[in-house]
C-alpha cells in the first residue's frame, strides 16, 4: 500500500502544513465499534477530493489486541477513509522494540483479541496465549469447569503456533516474560496463572525463581466503551494482579507499563507524524530535511484527562491538548487537575477548530 499525500492545506504553494493531529480512539472516534462525534466527517476533511491525505494524522490509542495492519483495515471500513498501518499506534506497538531480548524465548501473550498474533507479527517466535499455556496445566484453574464459554484449542491457532509445539516443552522451559497486550478477558484465571508463572520464576508448580519481566501495553484505570459509564481498563487489572501477587509472594510485583501518558509515546508519535509529513517526497527528500523538520503544532485530541491530556501536557511543545466530551470526560468547564488547552464537545468540533486556526 503506497501513501499518496498531497498537502493542499498550505501556507504557500510550496510549503506543507506545519501541524499534525493525533486522535485517541475510544471515547473520541468510536464507542465500541460505533463512530461518534461526527468522526467520519471530521476525518474526511483531512483528505482531498481524490482521497489523498492532506493533513498528517494518526491514531494514538492505548487499546489494541489486533495487529496494526488489521486495525487499519477495520478503521478504514468503520470510518470510510483509507487508514494506513503506519497511522495506527496501539498501546502494544512499542513491544516490537523488545524483539532483540525475547525473539526466540518462550513468552506469554495476555488479553482479548489476537494477542499472540500481534506478537508473532512483530517477529517473536515462541509465543503462547495465556489460554493455550493454561490448557497444558491440568487443574491450574480450579473453577474452569463452571465456565460455560469455549476456549481456544491448544493446537491450531496458526502456522506459527503449530511449528512451536514440537520445539517447546512447557513443563521444562521457563517463561521468560509475560506481555499484557490487551484488556484481559478472564481476570480470575489470568491472575491465578500469572501469579503461578511470576512467583515461580516462569514455571508453575516450582518455587523460588526470579520473577520474569511483566509488560503492560497501557495502564488506563478506566476507558469509554459502548456502555454509558466508563469500563475498567488494563490499569484496573494491573492493580488487581499486583494486590494479589503482593499478598502471596515475598517480593513486590515488578512491571513496566507502556502507553499514554508516557512521554516516549508522544515522542514516537511526533516522529511518525514527521514521516507522514515528509512522505510525499520520500524518494528524494534529504535525510537532514526529514530529521530537521519541526512541527509548529501537534494536536492530541482525547477524552481522558489523566491519560491523553496529562500526556500531551507533559510532552510540552509542540503538543496542544484538545479534550472532547464524548468519552471519560463530561464536565462543563475544563478538567481541574489536567486542564486541556481546548475543550470541545466532539472530534468534529476539534477538527473544525484546528483547520480554521492552521489553514
Ligand atoms: O482498552 C482501550 C482503552 O484502554 C483506551 O483506548 O483509544 O481511549 O486510548 P483509547
Ligand atoms: Mg479514549
Tab-separated table of C-alpha atoms and ligand atoms in Angstrom:
chain	number	residue	atom	x	y	z
A	1	UNK	CA	0.000	0.000	0.000
A	2	UNK	CA	1.623	3.257	-1.031
A	3	UNK	CA	0.899	6.542	0.576
A	4	UNK	CA	-0.275	9.314	-1.626
A	5	UNK	CA	-0.037	12.591	0.210
A	6	UNK	CA	-0.912	15.874	-1.428
A	7	UNK	CA	-0.808	18.581	1.138
A	8	UNK	CA	-3.153	21.280	-0.030
A	9	UNK	CA	-3.673	22.894	3.354
A	10	UNK	CA	-0.585	25.011	2.977
A	11	UNK	CA	0.717	28.361	3.964
A	12	UNK	CA	2.022	28.870	0.396
A	13	UNK	CA	2.172	26.724	-2.713
A	14	UNK	CA	5.475	25.075	-1.863
A	15	UNK	CA	5.218	24.510	1.836
A	16	UNK	CA	3.371	21.754	3.598
A	17	UNK	CA	1.313	22.134	6.763
A	18	UNK	CA	3.474	22.501	9.799
A	19	UNK	CA	0.978	20.801	12.056
A	20	UNK	CA	-0.309	17.305	12.663
A	21	UNK	CA	-3.021	15.578	14.672
A	22	UNK	CA	-3.098	12.511	16.949
A	23	UNK	CA	-6.556	11.102	17.659
A	24	UNK	CA	-7.417	8.927	20.605
A	25	UNK	CA	-9.855	6.195	19.528
A	26	UNK	CA	-12.091	5.017	22.402
A	27	UNK	CA	-14.344	7.852	23.518
A	28	UNK	CA	-13.290	10.194	20.685
A	29	UNK	CA	-13.595	8.337	17.365
A	30	UNK	CA	-15.546	5.232	18.454
A	31	UNK	CA	-17.607	3.836	21.286
A	32	UNK	CA	-17.313	0.117	20.936
A	33	UNK	CA	-17.474	-0.236	17.173
A	34	UNK	CA	-19.745	2.752	16.585
A	35	UNK	CA	-18.332	6.035	15.208
A	36	UNK	CA	-19.093	9.005	17.475
A	37	UNK	CA	-18.853	12.798	17.491
A	38	UNK	CA	-19.105	13.053	13.699
A	39	UNK	CA	-15.750	11.262	13.363
A	40	UNK	CA	-16.201	10.013	9.752
A	41	UNK	CA	-16.956	13.537	8.517
A	42	UNK	CA	-14.199	15.073	10.619
A	43	UNK	CA	-11.591	12.640	9.233
A	44	UNK	CA	-12.834	13.089	5.673
A	45	UNK	CA	-11.784	16.736	5.924
A	46	UNK	CA	-8.170	15.641	6.327
A	47	UNK	CA	-8.151	14.191	2.775
A	48	UNK	CA	-8.514	15.925	-0.597
A	49	UNK	CA	-11.204	15.177	-3.195
A	50	UNK	CA	-9.162	12.332	-4.686
A	51	UNK	CA	-8.863	10.648	-1.286
A	52	UNK	CA	-5.193	11.580	-0.744
A	53	UNK	CA	-4.069	12.524	2.713
A	54	UNK	CA	-3.937	16.290	3.131
A	55	UNK	CA	-3.051	16.664	6.804
A	56	UNK	CA	-0.651	14.311	8.637
A	57	UNK	CA	-2.645	12.491	11.290
A	58	UNK	CA	-2.578	9.206	13.170
A	59	UNK	CA	-4.475	7.278	15.813
A	60	UNK	CA	-2.816	7.102	19.213
A	61	UNK	CA	-4.749	4.599	21.303
A	62	UNK	CA	-3.971	2.651	24.454
A	63	UNK	CA	-6.250	-0.093	23.141
A	64	UNK	CA	-5.254	-2.999	20.925
A	65	UNK	CA	-5.343	-6.776	20.618
A	66	UNK	CA	-5.107	-6.982	16.833
A	67	UNK	CA	-2.121	-6.325	14.548
A	68	UNK	CA	-1.797	-2.731	13.310
A	69	UNK	CA	-2.400	-3.544	9.599
A	70	UNK	CA	-5.633	-5.347	10.506
A	71	UNK	CA	-6.725	-2.480	12.786
A	72	UNK	CA	-6.038	-0.028	9.959
A	73	UNK	CA	-8.351	-2.010	7.670
A	74	UNK	CA	-11.033	-2.238	10.342
A	75	UNK	CA	-10.843	1.524	10.993
A	76	UNK	CA	-10.945	2.256	7.249
A	77	UNK	CA	-14.176	0.269	6.961
A	78	UNK	CA	-15.800	1.820	10.025
A	79	UNK	CA	-14.793	5.392	9.202
A	80	UNK	CA	-14.920	5.427	5.397
A	81	UNK	CA	-11.382	6.750	4.818
A	82	UNK	CA	-8.172	4.986	3.833
A	83	UNK	CA	-6.153	4.449	7.016
A	84	UNK	CA	-2.586	3.149	6.657
A	85	UNK	CA	-0.961	0.766	9.160
A	86	UNK	CA	1.614	3.496	9.852
A	87	UNK	CA	-1.247	5.692	11.086
A	88	UNK	CA	-2.185	3.238	13.844
A	89	UNK	CA	-0.246	3.331	17.115
A	90	UNK	CA	-1.660	0.984	19.754
A	91	UNK	CA	-0.666	0.507	23.385
A	92	UNK	CA	1.334	-2.587	22.490
A	93	UNK	CA	3.091	-1.124	19.420
A	94	UNK	CA	6.339	-0.440	21.383
A	95	UNK	CA	6.548	-4.150	22.308
A	96	UNK	CA	8.230	-4.672	18.926
A	97	UNK	CA	11.276	-2.859	20.352
A	98	UNK	CA	11.777	-5.779	22.769
A	99	UNK	CA	12.284	-8.269	19.941
A	100	UNK	CA	16.049	-8.384	20.442
A	101	UNK	CA	15.549	-9.575	24.017
A	102	UNK	CA	12.855	-12.236	23.504
A	103	UNK	CA	12.813	-13.220	19.817
A	104	UNK	CA	13.444	-16.932	20.435
A	105	UNK	CA	12.392	-17.125	24.083
A	106	UNK	CA	9.133	-18.534	25.416
A	107	UNK	CA	6.794	-15.612	26.162
A	108	UNK	CA	3.120	-15.327	27.129
A	109	UNK	CA	0.565	-13.078	25.420
A	110	UNK	CA	-2.413	-11.994	27.532
A	111	UNK	CA	-5.644	-10.259	26.546
A	112	UNK	CA	-8.665	-10.012	24.278
A	113	UNK	CA	-8.474	-10.388	20.504
A	114	UNK	CA	-5.397	-11.978	18.993
A	115	UNK	CA	-2.580	-11.116	21.410
A	116	UNK	CA	-0.268	-13.902	20.204
A	117	UNK	CA	-0.756	-12.926	16.568
A	118	UNK	CA	0.184	-9.345	17.473
A	119	UNK	CA	3.476	-10.524	18.968
A	120	UNK	CA	4.290	-13.065	16.244
A	121	UNK	CA	3.739	-10.347	13.638
A	122	UNK	CA	6.301	-8.225	15.488
A	123	UNK	CA	8.722	-11.131	14.995
A	124	UNK	CA	8.592	-13.006	18.331
A	125	UNK	CA	8.957	-16.731	17.575
A	126	UNK	CA	7.802	-18.558	20.720
A	127	UNK	CA	4.541	-17.020	21.811
A	128	UNK	CA	1.715	-18.751	23.687
A	129	UNK	CA	-1.515	-17.095	24.728
A	130	UNK	CA	-2.402	-17.497	28.375
A	131	UNK	CA	-5.351	-19.658	27.206
A	132	UNK	CA	-3.005	-22.013	25.405
A	133	UNK	CA	-0.456	-22.064	28.204
A	134	UNK	CA	-3.025	-22.710	30.950
A	135	UNK	CA	-4.546	-25.589	28.972
A	136	UNK	CA	-1.338	-27.611	29.463
A	137	UNK	CA	-1.588	-27.496	33.254
A	138	UNK	CA	-4.452	-29.648	34.475
A	139	UNK	CA	-6.295	-28.123	37.418
A	140	UNK	CA	-4.425	-24.804	37.247
A	141	UNK	CA	-7.816	-23.055	37.175
A	142	UNK	CA	-9.943	-24.869	39.797
A	143	UNK	CA	-13.173	-23.222	38.641
A	144	UNK	CA	-12.760	-23.797	34.908
A	145	UNK	CA	-15.476	-26.467	34.853
A	146	UNK	CA	-18.008	-23.799	35.831
A	147	UNK	CA	-17.131	-21.612	32.858
A	148	UNK	CA	-19.620	-22.002	30.078
A	149	UNK	CA	-17.619	-20.365	27.300
A	150	UNK	CA	-15.443	-22.314	24.884
A	151	UNK	CA	-11.654	-21.960	24.912
A	152	UNK	CA	-9.140	-21.888	22.071
A	153	UNK	CA	-7.868	-25.389	21.233
A	154	UNK	CA	-4.233	-25.965	22.118
A	155	UNK	CA	-3.190	-26.792	18.570
A	156	UNK	CA	-4.327	-24.894	15.524
A	157	UNK	CA	-4.110	-21.160	16.228
A	158	UNK	CA	-1.868	-20.545	13.258
A	159	UNK	CA	1.103	-21.990	11.434
A	160	UNK	CA	3.496	-20.259	13.725
A	161	UNK	CA	1.985	-21.976	16.723
A	162	UNK	CA	1.973	-25.384	15.040
A	163	UNK	CA	5.695	-25.000	14.408
A	164	UNK	CA	6.171	-24.093	18.021
A	165	UNK	CA	4.607	-27.190	19.572
A	166	UNK	CA	7.437	-29.704	18.937
A	167	UNK	CA	10.190	-27.296	19.989
A	168	UNK	CA	8.650	-26.114	23.225
A	169	UNK	CA	8.174	-28.186	26.345
A	170	UNK	CA	6.141	-26.036	28.700
A	171	UNK	CA	6.861	-28.421	31.603
A	172	UNK	CA	10.608	-27.784	31.493
A	173	UNK	CA	11.033	-24.500	29.654
A	174	UNK	CA	10.575	-21.402	31.773
A	175	UNK	CA	8.506	-18.469	30.575
A	176	UNK	CA	10.933	-15.575	30.028
A	177	UNK	CA	8.374	-12.733	30.005
A	178	UNK	CA	4.634	-12.054	30.056
A	179	UNK	CA	3.072	-9.369	27.851
A	180	UNK	CA	-0.374	-8.000	28.669
A	181	UNK	CA	-1.216	-6.975	25.112
A	182	UNK	CA	-4.882	-6.004	25.540
A	183	UNK	CA	-7.620	-5.985	28.175
A	184	UNK	CA	-7.660	-9.425	29.866
A	185	UNK	CA	-10.851	-11.438	29.405
A	186	UNK	CA	-10.873	-13.953	32.263
A	187	UNK	CA	-9.428	-11.900	35.124
A	188	UNK	CA	-9.704	-14.644	37.757
A	189	UNK	CA	-7.907	-17.291	35.690
A	190	UNK	CA	-5.375	-14.767	34.360
A	191	UNK	CA	-4.485	-13.524	37.861
A	192	UNK	CA	-4.118	-17.117	39.060
A	193	UNK	CA	-1.910	-18.252	36.175
A	194	UNK	CA	0.180	-15.069	36.085
A	195	UNK	CA	0.805	-15.390	39.835
A	196	UNK	CA	1.876	-19.022	39.225
A	197	UNK	CA	4.224	-18.058	36.405
A	198	UNK	CA	5.688	-14.946	38.015
A	199	UNK	CA	6.245	-16.215	41.573
A	200	UNK	CA	7.803	-19.473	40.366
A	201	UNK	CA	10.301	-17.837	38.050
A	202	UNK	CA	8.470	-18.910	34.908
A	203	UNK	CA	7.333	-22.477	35.617
A	204	UNK	CA	4.081	-23.063	37.552
A	205	UNK	CA	4.406	-25.531	40.371
A	206	UNK	CA	8.095	-24.853	41.022
A	207	UNK	CA	9.334	-22.450	43.676
A	208	UNK	CA	11.788	-19.671	44.372
A	209	UNK	CA	12.564	-18.457	40.888
A	210	UNK	CA	13.278	-14.864	39.968
A	211	UNK	CA	10.192	-13.047	38.657
A	212	UNK	CA	10.255	-12.883	34.826
A	213	UNK	CA	9.610	-9.381	33.385
A	214	UNK	CA	5.963	-8.354	33.044
A	215	UNK	CA	4.928	-5.763	30.456
A	216	UNK	CA	1.596	-3.944	30.178
A	217	UNK	CA	0.596	-2.214	26.937
A	218	UNK	CA	-1.067	0.580	28.945
A	219	UNK	CA	-2.215	1.429	32.429
A	220	UNK	CA	-5.655	3.030	31.952
A	221	UNK	CA	-7.786	2.654	35.059
A	222	UNK	CA	-10.959	3.275	33.065
A	223	UNK	CA	-11.954	3.954	29.466
A	224	UNK	CA	-15.097	4.717	27.492
A	225	UNK	CA	-16.611	1.751	25.664
A	226	UNK	CA	-20.187	1.152	24.483
A	227	UNK	CA	-21.743	1.141	27.985
A	228	UNK	CA	-22.794	4.627	29.172
A	229	UNK	CA	-20.472	4.527	32.195
A	230	UNK	CA	-16.666	4.024	31.945
A	231	UNK	CA	-15.352	0.447	31.986
A	232	UNK	CA	-12.412	-0.916	33.981
A	233	UNK	CA	-9.275	-0.975	31.848
A	234	UNK	CA	-5.852	-2.606	31.895
A	235	UNK	CA	-4.739	-0.421	34.787
A	236	UNK	CA	-7.549	-1.859	36.920
A	237	UNK	CA	-6.398	-5.371	36.049
A	238	UNK	CA	-2.826	-4.387	36.940
A	239	UNK	CA	-3.980	-3.167	40.382
A	240	UNK	CA	-5.888	-6.406	40.980
A	241	UNK	CA	-2.946	-8.589	39.943
A	242	UNK	CA	-0.452	-6.510	41.915
A	243	UNK	CA	-2.516	-6.626	45.091
A	244	UNK	CA	-2.987	-10.367	44.951
A	245	UNK	CA	0.623	-11.034	43.936
A	246	UNK	CA	1.991	-8.892	46.753
A	247	UNK	CA	-0.094	-10.890	49.266
A	248	UNK	CA	1.024	-14.316	48.053
A	249	UNK	CA	4.663	-13.504	47.274
A	250	UNK	CA	7.517	-12.199	49.407
A	251	UNK	CA	8.746	-9.559	46.935
A	252	UNK	CA	6.530	-6.918	45.310
A	253	UNK	CA	5.456	-7.289	41.688
A	254	UNK	CA	7.852	-5.718	39.200
A	255	UNK	CA	6.327	-4.471	35.956
A	256	UNK	CA	6.691	-1.941	33.150
A	257	UNK	CA	3.634	-0.196	31.673
A	258	UNK	CA	3.702	1.420	28.224
A	259	UNK	CA	1.081	3.650	26.563
A	260	UNK	CA	-0.140	7.211	27.099
A	261	UNK	CA	0.561	9.311	29.164
A	262	UNK	CA	4.213	8.200	28.904
A	263	UNK	CA	6.308	10.961	27.212
A	264	UNK	CA	8.005	8.396	24.931
A	265	UNK	CA	4.630	7.666	23.303
A	266	UNK	CA	4.291	11.307	22.273
A	267	UNK	CA	7.926	11.451	21.064
A	268	UNK	CA	7.301	8.396	18.914
A	269	UNK	CA	4.019	9.850	17.578
A	270	UNK	CA	5.854	13.048	16.649
A	271	UNK	CA	8.424	11.068	14.712
A	272	UNK	CA	5.726	9.058	12.871
A	273	UNK	CA	3.847	12.249	12.007
A	274	UNK	CA	7.107	13.696	10.678
A	275	UNK	CA	7.473	10.653	8.429
A	276	UNK	CA	3.910	11.096	7.164
A	277	UNK	CA	4.602	14.780	6.629
A	278	UNK	CA	7.649	14.017	4.503
A	279	UNK	CA	6.193	11.049	2.664
A	280	UNK	CA	5.207	12.938	-0.463
A	281	UNK	CA	8.911	13.374	-1.198
A	282	UNK	CA	10.138	10.127	0.333
A	283	UNK	CA	12.224	9.252	-2.723
A	284	UNK	CA	14.192	12.436	-2.922
A	285	UNK	CA	13.913	14.039	0.478
A	286	UNK	CA	17.315	14.651	2.095
A	287	UNK	CA	17.802	12.908	5.376
A	288	UNK	CA	18.522	16.283	7.009
A	289	UNK	CA	15.273	17.559	5.599
A	290	UNK	CA	13.296	14.812	7.332
A	291	UNK	CA	15.260	14.903	10.571
A	292	UNK	CA	15.237	18.655	10.923
A	293	UNK	CA	11.560	19.226	10.212
A	294	UNK	CA	9.829	20.524	13.276
A	295	UNK	CA	6.104	20.998	13.645
A	296	UNK	CA	4.703	24.297	14.789
A	297	UNK	CA	1.824	22.438	16.435
A	298	UNK	CA	0.788	18.860	17.128
A	299	UNK	CA	-2.727	18.341	18.417
A	300	UNK	CA	-3.688	15.498	20.761
A	301	UNK	CA	-7.456	15.027	20.627
A	302	UNK	CA	-8.522	12.846	23.558
A	303	UNK	CA	-11.328	12.116	26.010
A	304	UNK	CA	-9.365	11.067	29.083
A	305	UNK	CA	-7.816	13.929	31.114
A	306	UNK	CA	-5.453	11.743	33.157
A	307	UNK	CA	-4.171	9.889	30.087
A	308	UNK	CA	-4.481	11.923	26.873
A	309	UNK	CA	-4.363	15.432	28.293
A	310	UNK	CA	-1.805	14.693	31.002
A	311	UNK	CA	0.389	13.049	28.351
A	312	UNK	CA	0.186	15.948	25.901
A	313	UNK	CA	0.850	18.464	28.695
A	314	UNK	CA	3.897	16.539	29.870
A	315	UNK	CA	5.184	16.202	26.313
A	316	UNK	CA	5.226	20.010	26.035
A	317	UNK	CA	5.923	21.949	22.826
A	318	UNK	CA	4.693	21.454	20.122
A	319	UNK	CA	1.839	19.398	21.646
A	320	UNK	CA	-1.519	21.106	22.139
A	321	UNK	CA	-4.206	19.220	24.053
A	322	UNK	CA	-7.848	19.108	22.974
A	323	UNK	CA	-10.376	17.434	25.288
A	324	UNK	CA	-13.706	16.147	23.956
A	325	UNK	CA	-16.865	15.464	25.940
A	326	UNK	CA	-17.715	12.215	24.144
A	327	UNK	CA	-15.912	9.825	26.484
A	328	UNK	CA	-14.475	9.707	30.002
A	329	UNK	CA	-14.775	13.495	30.459
A	330	UNK	CA	-18.223	15.115	30.638
A	331	UNK	CA	-17.527	18.349	32.546
A	332	UNK	CA	-18.987	21.715	31.556
A	333	UNK	CA	-15.732	23.599	32.155
A	334	UNK	CA	-12.161	22.361	31.838
A	335	UNK	CA	-10.783	19.440	33.875
A	336	UNK	CA	-9.359	20.707	37.158
A	337	UNK	CA	-6.271	18.560	37.591
A	338	UNK	CA	-5.284	18.194	33.929
A	339	UNK	CA	-6.795	21.169	32.104
A	340	UNK	CA	-6.644	20.935	28.310
A	341	UNK	CA	-5.634	23.796	26.012
A	342	UNK	CA	-9.076	23.498	24.460
A	343	UNK	CA	-12.317	21.748	25.466
A	344	UNK	CA	-14.852	20.864	22.758
A	345	UNK	CA	-17.973	18.722	22.536
A	346	UNK	CA	-16.882	16.412	19.730
A	347	UNK	CA	-13.994	15.433	17.480
A	348	UNK	CA	-15.799	17.192	14.637
A	349	UNK	CA	-15.618	20.437	16.574
A	350	UNK	CA	-11.942	19.778	17.340
A	351	UNK	CA	-11.059	19.310	13.662
A	352	UNK	CA	-13.071	22.368	12.717
A	353	UNK	CA	-11.136	24.453	15.236
A	354	UNK	CA	-7.761	23.084	14.120
A	355	UNK	CA	-8.372	23.599	10.404
A	356	UNK	CA	-9.725	27.108	10.924
A	357	UNK	CA	-6.702	28.021	13.015
A	358	UNK	CA	-3.997	26.374	10.929
A	359	UNK	CA	-5.133	26.657	7.301
B	1	LIG	O1	-8.779	-0.549	26.085
B	1	LIG	C1	-8.735	0.700	25.475
B	1	LIG	C2	-8.545	1.811	26.410
B	1	LIG	O2	-7.737	1.485	27.488
B	1	LIG	C3	-8.165	3.133	25.837
B	1	LIG	O3	-8.286	3.374	24.467
B	1	LIG	O4	-8.324	4.794	22.440
B	1	LIG	O5	-9.091	5.716	24.641
B	1	LIG	O6	-6.661	5.272	24.260
B	1	LIG	P1	-8.079	4.867	23.937
B	2	LIG	MG1	-10.027	7.399	24.976
